[in-house]
Tab-separated table of N, CA and C in Angstrom:
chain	number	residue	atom	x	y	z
A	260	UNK	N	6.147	-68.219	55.015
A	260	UNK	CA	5.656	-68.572	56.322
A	260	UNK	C	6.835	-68.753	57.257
A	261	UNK	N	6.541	-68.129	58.580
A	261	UNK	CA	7.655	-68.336	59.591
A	261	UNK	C	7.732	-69.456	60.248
A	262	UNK	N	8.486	-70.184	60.413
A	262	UNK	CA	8.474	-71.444	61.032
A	262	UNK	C	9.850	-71.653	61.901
A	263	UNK	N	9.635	-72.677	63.138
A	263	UNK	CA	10.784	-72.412	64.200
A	263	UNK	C	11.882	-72.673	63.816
A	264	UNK	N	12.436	-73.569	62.744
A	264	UNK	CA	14.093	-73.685	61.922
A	264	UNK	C	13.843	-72.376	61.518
A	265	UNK	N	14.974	-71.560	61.678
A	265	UNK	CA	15.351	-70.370	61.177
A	265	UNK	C	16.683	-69.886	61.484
A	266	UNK	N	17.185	-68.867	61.083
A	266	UNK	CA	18.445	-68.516	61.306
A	266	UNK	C	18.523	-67.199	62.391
A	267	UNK	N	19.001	-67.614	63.213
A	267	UNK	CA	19.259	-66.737	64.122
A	267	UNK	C	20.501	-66.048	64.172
A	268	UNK	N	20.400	-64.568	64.109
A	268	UNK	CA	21.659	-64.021	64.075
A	268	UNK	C	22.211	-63.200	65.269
A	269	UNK	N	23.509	-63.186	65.794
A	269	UNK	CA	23.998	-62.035	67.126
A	269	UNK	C	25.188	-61.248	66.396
A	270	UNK	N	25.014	-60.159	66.773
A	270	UNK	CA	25.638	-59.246	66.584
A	270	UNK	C	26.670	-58.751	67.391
A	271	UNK	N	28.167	-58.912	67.778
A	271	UNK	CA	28.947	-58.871	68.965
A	271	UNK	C	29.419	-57.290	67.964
A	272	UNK	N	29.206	-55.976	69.446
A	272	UNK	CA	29.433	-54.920	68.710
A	272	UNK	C	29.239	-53.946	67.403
A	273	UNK	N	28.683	-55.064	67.136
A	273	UNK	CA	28.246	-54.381	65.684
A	273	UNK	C	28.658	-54.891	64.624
A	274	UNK	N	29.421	-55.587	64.449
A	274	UNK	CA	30.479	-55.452	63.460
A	274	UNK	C	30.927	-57.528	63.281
A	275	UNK	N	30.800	-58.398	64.237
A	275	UNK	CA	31.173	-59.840	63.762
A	275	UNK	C	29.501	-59.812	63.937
A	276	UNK	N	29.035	-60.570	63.054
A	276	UNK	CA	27.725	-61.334	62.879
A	276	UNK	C	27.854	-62.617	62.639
A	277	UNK	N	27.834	-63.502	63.973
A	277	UNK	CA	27.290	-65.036	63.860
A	277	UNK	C	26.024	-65.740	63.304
A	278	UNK	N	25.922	-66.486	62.044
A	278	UNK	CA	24.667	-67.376	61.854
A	278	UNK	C	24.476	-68.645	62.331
A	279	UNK	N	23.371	-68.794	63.649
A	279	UNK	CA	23.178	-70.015	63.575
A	279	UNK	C	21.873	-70.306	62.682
A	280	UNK	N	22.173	-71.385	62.310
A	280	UNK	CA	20.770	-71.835	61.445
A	280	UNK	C	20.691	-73.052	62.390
A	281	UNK	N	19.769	-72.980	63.085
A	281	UNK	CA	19.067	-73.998	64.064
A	281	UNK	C	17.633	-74.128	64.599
A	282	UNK	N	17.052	-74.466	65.720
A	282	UNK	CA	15.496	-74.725	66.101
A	282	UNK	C	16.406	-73.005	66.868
A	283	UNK	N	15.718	-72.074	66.705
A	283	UNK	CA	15.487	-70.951	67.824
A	283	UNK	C	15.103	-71.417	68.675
A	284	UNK	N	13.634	-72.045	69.213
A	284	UNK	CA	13.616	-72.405	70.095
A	284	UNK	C	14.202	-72.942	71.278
A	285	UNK	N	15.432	-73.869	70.787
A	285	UNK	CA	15.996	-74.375	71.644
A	285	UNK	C	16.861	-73.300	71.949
A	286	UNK	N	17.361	-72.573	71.315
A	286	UNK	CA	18.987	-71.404	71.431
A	286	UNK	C	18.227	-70.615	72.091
A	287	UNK	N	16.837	-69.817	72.475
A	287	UNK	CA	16.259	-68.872	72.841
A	287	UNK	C	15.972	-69.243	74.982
A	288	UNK	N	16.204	-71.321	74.734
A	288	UNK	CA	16.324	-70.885	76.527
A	288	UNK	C	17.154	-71.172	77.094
A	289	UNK	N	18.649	-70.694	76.044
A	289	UNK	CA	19.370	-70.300	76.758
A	289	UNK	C	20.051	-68.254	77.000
A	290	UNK	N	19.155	-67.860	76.441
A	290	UNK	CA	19.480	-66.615	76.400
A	290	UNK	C	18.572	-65.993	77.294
A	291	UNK	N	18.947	-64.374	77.742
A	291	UNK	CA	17.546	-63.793	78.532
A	291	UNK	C	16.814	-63.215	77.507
A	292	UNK	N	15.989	-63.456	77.896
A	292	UNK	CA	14.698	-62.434	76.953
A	292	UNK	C	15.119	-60.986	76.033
A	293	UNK	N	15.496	-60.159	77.208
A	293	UNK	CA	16.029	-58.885	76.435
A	293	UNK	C	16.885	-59.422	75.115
A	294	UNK	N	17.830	-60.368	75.380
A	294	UNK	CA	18.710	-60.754	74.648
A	294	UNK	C	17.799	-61.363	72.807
A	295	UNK	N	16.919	-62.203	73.760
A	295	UNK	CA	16.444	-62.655	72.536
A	295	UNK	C	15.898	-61.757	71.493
A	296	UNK	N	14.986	-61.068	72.230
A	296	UNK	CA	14.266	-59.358	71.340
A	296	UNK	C	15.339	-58.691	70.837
A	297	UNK	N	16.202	-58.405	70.954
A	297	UNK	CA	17.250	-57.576	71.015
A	297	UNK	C	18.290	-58.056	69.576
A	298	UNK	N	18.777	-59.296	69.511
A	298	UNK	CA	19.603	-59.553	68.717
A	298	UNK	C	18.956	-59.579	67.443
A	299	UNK	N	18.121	-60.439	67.189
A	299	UNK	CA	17.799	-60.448	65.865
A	299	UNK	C	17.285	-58.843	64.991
A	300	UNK	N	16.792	-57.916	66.027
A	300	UNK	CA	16.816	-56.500	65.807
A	300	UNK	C	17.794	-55.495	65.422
A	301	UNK	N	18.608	-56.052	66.272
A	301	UNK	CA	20.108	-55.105	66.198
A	301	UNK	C	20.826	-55.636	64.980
A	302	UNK	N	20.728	-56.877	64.546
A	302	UNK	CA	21.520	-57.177	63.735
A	302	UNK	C	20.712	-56.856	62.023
A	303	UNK	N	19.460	-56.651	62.174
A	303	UNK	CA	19.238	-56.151	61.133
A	303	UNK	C	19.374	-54.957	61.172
A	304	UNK	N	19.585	-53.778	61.702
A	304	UNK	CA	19.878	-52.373	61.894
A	304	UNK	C	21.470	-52.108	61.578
A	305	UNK	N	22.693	-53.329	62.134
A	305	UNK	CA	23.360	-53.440	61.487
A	305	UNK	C	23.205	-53.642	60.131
A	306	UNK	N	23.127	-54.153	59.628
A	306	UNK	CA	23.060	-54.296	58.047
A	306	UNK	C	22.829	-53.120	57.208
A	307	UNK	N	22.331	-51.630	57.929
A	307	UNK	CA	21.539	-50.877	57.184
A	307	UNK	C	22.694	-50.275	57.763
A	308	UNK	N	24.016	-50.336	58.634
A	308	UNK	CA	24.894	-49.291	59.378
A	308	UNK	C	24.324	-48.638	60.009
A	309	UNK	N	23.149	-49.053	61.018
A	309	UNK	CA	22.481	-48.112	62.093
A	309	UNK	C	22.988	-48.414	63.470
A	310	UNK	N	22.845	-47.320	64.372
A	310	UNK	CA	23.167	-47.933	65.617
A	310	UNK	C	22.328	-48.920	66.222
A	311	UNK	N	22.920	-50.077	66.840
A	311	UNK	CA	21.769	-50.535	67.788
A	311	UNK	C	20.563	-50.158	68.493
A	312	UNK	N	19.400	-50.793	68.650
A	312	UNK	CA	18.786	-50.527	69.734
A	312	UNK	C	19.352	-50.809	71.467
A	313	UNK	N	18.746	-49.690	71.952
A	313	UNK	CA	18.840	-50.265	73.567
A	313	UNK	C	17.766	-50.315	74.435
A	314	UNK	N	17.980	-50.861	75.065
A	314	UNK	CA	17.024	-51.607	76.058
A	314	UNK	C	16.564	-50.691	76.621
A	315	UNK	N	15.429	-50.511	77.044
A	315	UNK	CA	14.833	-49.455	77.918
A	315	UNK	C	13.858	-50.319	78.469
A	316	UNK	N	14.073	-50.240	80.307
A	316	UNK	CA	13.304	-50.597	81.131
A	316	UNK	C	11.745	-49.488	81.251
A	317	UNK	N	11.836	-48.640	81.143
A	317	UNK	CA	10.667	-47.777	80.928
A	317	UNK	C	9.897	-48.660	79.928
A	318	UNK	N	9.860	-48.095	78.862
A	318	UNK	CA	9.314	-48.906	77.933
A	318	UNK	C	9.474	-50.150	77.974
A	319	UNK	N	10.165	-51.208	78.073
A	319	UNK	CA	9.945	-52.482	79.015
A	319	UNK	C	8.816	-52.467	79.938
A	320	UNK	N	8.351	-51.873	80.446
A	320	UNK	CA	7.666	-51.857	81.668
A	320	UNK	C	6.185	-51.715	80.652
A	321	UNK	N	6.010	-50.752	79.573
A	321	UNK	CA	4.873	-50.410	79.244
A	321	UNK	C	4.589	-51.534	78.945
A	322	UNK	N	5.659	-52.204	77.849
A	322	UNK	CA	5.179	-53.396	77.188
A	322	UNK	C	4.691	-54.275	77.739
A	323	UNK	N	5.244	-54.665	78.774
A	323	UNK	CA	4.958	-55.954	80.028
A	323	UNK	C	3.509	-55.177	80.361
A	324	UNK	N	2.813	-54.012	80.835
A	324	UNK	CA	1.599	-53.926	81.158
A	324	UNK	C	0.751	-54.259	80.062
A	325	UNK	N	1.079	-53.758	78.479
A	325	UNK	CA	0.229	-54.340	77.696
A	325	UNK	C	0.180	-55.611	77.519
A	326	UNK	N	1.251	-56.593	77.648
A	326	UNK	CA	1.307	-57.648	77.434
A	326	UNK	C	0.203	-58.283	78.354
A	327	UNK	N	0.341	-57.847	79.584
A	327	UNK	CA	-0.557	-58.748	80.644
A	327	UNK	C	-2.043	-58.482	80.341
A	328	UNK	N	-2.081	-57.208	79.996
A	328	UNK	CA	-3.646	-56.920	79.523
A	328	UNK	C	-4.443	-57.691	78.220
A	329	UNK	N	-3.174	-57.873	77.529
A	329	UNK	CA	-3.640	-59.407	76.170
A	329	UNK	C	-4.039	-60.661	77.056
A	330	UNK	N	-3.199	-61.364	77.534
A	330	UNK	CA	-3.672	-62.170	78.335
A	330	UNK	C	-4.775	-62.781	78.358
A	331	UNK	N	-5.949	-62.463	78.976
A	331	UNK	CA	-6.946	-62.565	78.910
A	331	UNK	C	-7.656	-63.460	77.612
A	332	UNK	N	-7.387	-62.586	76.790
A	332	UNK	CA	-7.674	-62.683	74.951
A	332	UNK	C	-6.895	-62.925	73.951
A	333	UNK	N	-5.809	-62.394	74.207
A	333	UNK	CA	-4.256	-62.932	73.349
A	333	UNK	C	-4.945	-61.997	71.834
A	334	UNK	N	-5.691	-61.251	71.843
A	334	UNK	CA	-6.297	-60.416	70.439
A	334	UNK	C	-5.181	-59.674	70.334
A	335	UNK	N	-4.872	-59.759	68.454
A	335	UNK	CA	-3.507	-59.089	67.890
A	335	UNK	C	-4.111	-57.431	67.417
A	336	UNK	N	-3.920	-56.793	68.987
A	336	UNK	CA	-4.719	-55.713	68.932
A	336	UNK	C	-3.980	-54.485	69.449
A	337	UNK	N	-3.244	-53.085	68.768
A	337	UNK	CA	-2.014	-52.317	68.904
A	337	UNK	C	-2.999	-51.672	70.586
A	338	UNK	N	-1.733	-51.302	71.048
A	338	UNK	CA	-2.317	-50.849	72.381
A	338	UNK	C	-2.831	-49.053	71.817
A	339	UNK	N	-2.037	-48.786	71.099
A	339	UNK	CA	-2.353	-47.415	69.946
A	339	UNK	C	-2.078	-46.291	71.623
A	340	UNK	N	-0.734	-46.852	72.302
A	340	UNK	CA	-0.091	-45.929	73.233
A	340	UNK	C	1.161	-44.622	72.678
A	341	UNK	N	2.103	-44.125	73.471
A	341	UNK	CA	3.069	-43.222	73.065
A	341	UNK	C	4.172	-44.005	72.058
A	342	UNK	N	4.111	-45.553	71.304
A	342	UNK	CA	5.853	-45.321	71.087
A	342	UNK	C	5.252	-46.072	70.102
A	343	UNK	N	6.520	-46.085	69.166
A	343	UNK	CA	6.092	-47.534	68.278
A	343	UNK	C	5.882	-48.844	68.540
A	344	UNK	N	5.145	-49.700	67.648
A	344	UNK	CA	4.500	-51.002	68.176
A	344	UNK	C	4.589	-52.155	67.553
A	345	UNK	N	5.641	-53.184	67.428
A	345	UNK	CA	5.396	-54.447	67.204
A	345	UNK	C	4.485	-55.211	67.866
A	346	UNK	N	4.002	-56.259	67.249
A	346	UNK	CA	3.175	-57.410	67.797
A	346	UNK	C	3.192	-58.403	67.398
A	347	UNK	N	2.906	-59.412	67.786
A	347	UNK	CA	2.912	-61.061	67.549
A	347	UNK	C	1.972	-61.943	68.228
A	348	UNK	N	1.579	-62.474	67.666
A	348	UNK	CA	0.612	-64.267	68.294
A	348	UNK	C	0.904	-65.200	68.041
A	349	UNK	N	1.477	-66.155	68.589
A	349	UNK	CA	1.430	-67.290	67.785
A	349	UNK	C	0.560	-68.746	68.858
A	350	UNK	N	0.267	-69.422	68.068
A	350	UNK	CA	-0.593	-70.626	68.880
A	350	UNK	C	0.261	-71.555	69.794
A	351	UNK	N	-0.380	-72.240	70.468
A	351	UNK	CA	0.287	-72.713	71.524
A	351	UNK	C	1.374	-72.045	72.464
A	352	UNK	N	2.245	-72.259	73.299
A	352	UNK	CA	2.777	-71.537	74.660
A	352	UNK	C	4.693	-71.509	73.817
A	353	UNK	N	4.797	-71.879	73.548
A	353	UNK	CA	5.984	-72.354	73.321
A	353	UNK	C	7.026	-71.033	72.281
A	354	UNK	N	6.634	-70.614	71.597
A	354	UNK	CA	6.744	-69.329	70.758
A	354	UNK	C	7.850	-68.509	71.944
A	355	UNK	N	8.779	-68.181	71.396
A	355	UNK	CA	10.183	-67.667	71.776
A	355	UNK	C	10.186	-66.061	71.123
A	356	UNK	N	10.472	-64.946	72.282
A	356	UNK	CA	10.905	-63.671	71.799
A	356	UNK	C	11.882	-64.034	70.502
A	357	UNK	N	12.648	-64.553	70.806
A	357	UNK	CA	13.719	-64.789	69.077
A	357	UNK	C	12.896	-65.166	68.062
A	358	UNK	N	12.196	-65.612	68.585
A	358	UNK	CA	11.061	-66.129	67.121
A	358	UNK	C	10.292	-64.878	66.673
A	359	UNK	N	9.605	-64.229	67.519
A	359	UNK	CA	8.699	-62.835	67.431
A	359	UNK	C	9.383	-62.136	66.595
A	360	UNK	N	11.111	-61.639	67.026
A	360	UNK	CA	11.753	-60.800	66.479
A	360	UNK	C	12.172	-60.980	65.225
A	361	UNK	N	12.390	-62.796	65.182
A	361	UNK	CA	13.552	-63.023	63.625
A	361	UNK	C	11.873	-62.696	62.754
A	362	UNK	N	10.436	-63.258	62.694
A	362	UNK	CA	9.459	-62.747	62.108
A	362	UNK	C	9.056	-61.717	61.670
A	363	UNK	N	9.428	-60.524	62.644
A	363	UNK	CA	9.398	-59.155	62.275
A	363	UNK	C	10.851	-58.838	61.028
A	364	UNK	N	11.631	-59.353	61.481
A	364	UNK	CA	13.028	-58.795	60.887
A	364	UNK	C	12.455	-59.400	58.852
A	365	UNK	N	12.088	-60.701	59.048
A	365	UNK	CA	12.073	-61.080	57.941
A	365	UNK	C	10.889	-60.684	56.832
A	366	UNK	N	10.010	-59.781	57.220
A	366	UNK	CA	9.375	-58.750	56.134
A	366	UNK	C	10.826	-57.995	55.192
A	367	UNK	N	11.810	-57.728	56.107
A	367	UNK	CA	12.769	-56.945	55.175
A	367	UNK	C	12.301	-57.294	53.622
A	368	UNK	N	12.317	-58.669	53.191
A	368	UNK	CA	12.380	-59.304	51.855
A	368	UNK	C	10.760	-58.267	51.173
A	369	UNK	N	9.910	-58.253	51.626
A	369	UNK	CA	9.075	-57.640	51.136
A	369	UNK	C	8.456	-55.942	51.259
A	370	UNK	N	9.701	-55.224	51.831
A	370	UNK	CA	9.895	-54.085	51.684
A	370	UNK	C	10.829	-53.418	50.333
A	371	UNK	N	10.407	-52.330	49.624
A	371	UNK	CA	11.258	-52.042	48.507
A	371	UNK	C	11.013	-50.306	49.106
A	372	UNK	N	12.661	-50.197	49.269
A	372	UNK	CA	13.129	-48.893	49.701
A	372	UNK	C	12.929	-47.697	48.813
A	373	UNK	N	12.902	-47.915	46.998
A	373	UNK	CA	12.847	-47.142	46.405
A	373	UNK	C	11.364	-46.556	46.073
A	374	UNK	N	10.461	-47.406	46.228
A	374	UNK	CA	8.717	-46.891	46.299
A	374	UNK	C	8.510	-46.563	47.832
A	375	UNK	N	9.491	-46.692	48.872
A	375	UNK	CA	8.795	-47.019	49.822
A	375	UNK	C	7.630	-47.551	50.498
A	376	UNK	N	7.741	-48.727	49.831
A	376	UNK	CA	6.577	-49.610	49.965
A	376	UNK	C	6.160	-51.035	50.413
A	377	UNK	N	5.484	-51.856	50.222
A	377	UNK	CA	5.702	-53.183	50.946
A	377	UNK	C	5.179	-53.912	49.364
A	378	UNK	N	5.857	-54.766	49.290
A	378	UNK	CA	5.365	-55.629	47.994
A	378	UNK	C	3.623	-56.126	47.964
A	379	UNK	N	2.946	-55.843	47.038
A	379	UNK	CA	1.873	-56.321	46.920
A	379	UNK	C	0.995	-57.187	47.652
A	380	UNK	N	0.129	-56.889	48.167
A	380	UNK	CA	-0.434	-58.098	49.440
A	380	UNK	C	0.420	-58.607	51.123
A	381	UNK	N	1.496	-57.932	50.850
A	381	UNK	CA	2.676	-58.672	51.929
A	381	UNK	C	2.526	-57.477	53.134
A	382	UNK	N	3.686	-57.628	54.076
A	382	UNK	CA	3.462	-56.861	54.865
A	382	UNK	C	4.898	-56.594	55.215
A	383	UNK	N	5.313	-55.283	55.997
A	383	UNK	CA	6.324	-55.159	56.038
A	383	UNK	C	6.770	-54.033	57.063
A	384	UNK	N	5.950	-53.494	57.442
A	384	UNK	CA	5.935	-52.631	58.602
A	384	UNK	C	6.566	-53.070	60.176
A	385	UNK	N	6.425	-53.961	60.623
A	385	UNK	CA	7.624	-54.816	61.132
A	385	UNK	C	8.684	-54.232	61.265
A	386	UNK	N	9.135	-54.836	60.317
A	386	UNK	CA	10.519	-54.648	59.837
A	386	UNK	C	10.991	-52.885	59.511
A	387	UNK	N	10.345	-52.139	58.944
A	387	UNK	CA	10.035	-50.782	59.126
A	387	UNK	C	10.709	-49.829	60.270
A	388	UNK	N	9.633	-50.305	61.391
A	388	UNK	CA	9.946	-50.054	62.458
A	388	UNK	C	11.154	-50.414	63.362
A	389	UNK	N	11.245	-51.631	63.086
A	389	UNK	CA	12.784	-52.320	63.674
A	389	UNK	C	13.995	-51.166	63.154
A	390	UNK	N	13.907	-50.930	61.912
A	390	UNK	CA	15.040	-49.926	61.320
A	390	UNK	C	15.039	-48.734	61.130
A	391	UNK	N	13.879	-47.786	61.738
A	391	UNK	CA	13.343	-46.278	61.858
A	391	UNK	C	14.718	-45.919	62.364
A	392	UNK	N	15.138	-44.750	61.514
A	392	UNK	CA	16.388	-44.028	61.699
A	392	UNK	C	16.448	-43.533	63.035
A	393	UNK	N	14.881	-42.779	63.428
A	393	UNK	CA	14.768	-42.119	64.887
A	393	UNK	C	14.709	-42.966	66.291
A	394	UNK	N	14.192	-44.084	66.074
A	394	UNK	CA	14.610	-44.863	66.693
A	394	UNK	C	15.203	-45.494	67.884
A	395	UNK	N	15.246	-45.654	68.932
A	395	UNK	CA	16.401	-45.728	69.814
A	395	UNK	C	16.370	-46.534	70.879
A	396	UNK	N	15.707	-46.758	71.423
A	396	UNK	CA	15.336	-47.741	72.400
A	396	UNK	C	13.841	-48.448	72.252
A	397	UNK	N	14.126	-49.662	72.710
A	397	UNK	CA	13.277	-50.098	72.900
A	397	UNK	C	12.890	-51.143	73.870
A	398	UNK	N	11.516	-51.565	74.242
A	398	UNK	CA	10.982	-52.543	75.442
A	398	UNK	C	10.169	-53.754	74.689
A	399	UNK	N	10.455	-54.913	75.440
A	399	UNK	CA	9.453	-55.593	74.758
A	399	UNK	C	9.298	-56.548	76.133
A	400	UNK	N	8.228	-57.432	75.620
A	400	UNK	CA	7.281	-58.492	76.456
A	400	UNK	C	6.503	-59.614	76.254
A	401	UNK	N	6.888	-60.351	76.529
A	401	UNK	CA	5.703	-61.909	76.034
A	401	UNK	C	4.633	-62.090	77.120
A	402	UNK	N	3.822	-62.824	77.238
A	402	UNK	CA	2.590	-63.396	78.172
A	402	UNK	C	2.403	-64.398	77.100
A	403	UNK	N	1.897	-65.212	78.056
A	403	UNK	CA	1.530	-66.698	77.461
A	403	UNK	C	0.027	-66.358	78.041
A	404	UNK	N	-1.140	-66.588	77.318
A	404	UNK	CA	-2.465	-66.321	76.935
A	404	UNK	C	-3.369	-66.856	77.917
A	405	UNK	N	-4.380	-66.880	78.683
A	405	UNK	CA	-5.134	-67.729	79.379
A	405	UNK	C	-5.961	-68.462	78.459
A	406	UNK	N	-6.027	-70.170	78.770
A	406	UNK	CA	-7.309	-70.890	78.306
A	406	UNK	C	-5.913	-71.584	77.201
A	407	UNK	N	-5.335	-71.537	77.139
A	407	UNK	CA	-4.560	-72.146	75.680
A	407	UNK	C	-4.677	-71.447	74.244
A	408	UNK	N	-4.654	-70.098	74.519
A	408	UNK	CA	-5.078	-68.622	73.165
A	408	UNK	C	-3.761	-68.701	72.495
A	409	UNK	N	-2.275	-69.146	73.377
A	409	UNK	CA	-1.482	-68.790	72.637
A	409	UNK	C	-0.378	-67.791	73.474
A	410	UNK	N	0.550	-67.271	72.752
A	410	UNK	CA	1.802	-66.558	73.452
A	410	UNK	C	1.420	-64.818	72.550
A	411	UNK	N	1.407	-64.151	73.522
A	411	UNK	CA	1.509	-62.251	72.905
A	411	UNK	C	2.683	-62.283	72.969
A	412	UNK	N	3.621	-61.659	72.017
A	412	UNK	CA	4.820	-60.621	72.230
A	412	UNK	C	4.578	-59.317	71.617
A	413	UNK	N	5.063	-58.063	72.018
A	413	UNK	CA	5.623	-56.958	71.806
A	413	UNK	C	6.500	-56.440	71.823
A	414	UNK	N	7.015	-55.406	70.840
A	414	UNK	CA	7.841	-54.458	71.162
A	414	UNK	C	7.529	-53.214	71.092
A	415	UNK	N	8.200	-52.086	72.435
A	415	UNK	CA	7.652	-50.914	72.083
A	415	UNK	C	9.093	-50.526	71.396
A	416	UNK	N	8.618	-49.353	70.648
A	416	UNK	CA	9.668	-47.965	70.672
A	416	UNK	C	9.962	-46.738	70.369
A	417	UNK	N	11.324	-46.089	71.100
A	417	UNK	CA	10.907	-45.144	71.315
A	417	UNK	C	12.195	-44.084	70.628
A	418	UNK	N	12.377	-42.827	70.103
A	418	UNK	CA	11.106	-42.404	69.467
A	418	UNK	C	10.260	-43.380	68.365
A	419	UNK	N	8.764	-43.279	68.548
A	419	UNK	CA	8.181	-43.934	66.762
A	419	UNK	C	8.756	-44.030	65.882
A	420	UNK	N	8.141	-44.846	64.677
A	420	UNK	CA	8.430	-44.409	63.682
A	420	UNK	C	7.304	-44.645	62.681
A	421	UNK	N	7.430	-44.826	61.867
A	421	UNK	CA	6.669	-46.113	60.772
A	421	UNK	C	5.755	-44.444	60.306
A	422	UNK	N	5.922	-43.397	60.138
A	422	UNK	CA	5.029	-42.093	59.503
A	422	UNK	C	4.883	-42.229	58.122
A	423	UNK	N	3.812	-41.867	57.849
A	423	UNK	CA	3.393	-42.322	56.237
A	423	UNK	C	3.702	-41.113	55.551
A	424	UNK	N	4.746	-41.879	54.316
A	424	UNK	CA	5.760	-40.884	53.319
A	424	UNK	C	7.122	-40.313	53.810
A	425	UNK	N	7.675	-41.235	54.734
A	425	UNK	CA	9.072	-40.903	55.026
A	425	UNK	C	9.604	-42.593	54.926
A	426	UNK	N	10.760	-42.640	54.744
A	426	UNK	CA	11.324	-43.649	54.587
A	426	UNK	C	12.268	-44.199	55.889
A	427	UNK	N	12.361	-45.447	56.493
A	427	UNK	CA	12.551	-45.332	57.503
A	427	UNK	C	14.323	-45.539	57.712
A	428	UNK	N	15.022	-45.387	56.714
A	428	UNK	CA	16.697	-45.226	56.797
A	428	UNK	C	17.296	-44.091	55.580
């Protein structure tokens, strides 16, 4: 289970990787958003020797329209648009892009590269996608929910990935 103590990692260039092990929450307002989506992503792509992701305001932009369209409902529901698709809910308002991302990153543990598969019952596609070789940019977006539903985040990207029977590094 994901919970807000976690370890947050930045990646300067690629190559020094800082661990804080702290509340994300608190470290996440001091960063910008992009930043927050961004690091805990990149630094697992490091690990695999991939290039970073980059930011793309395009896709930024999609995400932020889907995001606002959750809103309403906050339903953990793929927009099933052009790019690949992370998603997230979590309850109450407070839920931090660094949190969305270090959640996605941490399926890694229940992915096994040699079946290409996700361990039994678990999930891992997430994380999948975060490290798709093709890969390359990406957008993401939070909305905080109407009525008290909760916080949406996304990420798009672009090119896809996650195709069934290819491995994603």
């Amino acid at each position: 289970m994901f919970t807000a103590h976690t370890t947050l990692s930045i990646c300067l260039l690629s190559l020094l990787c800082i661990n804080i092990a702290t509340n994300a929450a608190q470290i996440s307002g001091y960063l910008p958003l992009e930043t927050q989506f961004l690091a805990p992503q990149n630094a697992a792509r490091a690990v695999r020797g991939m290039k970073p992701l980059v930011w793309d305001s395009r896709v930024a932009k999609y995400a932020q329209g889907y995001a606002n369209r959750r809103r309403r409902d906050c339903e953990l529901t793929h927009s099933n648009g052009p790019y690949g698709e992370n998603i997230f809910w979590g309850s109450g308002k407070d839920w931090s892009a660094a949190e969305a991302a270090t959640a996605w990153v941490s399926e890694k543990r229940f992915y096994k590269y040699w079946s290409n598969s996700c361990a039994w019952g678990k999930m891992c596609g997430h994380y999948t996608q975060i490290v798709w070789r093709g890969s390359k940019r990406v957008g993401c977006a939070r909305a905080v929910c109407d009525g008290g539903k909760g916080v949406f985040m996304t990420c798009n990207y672009d090119p896809p990935g996650n195709y069934v029977g290819e491995r994603p590094y």
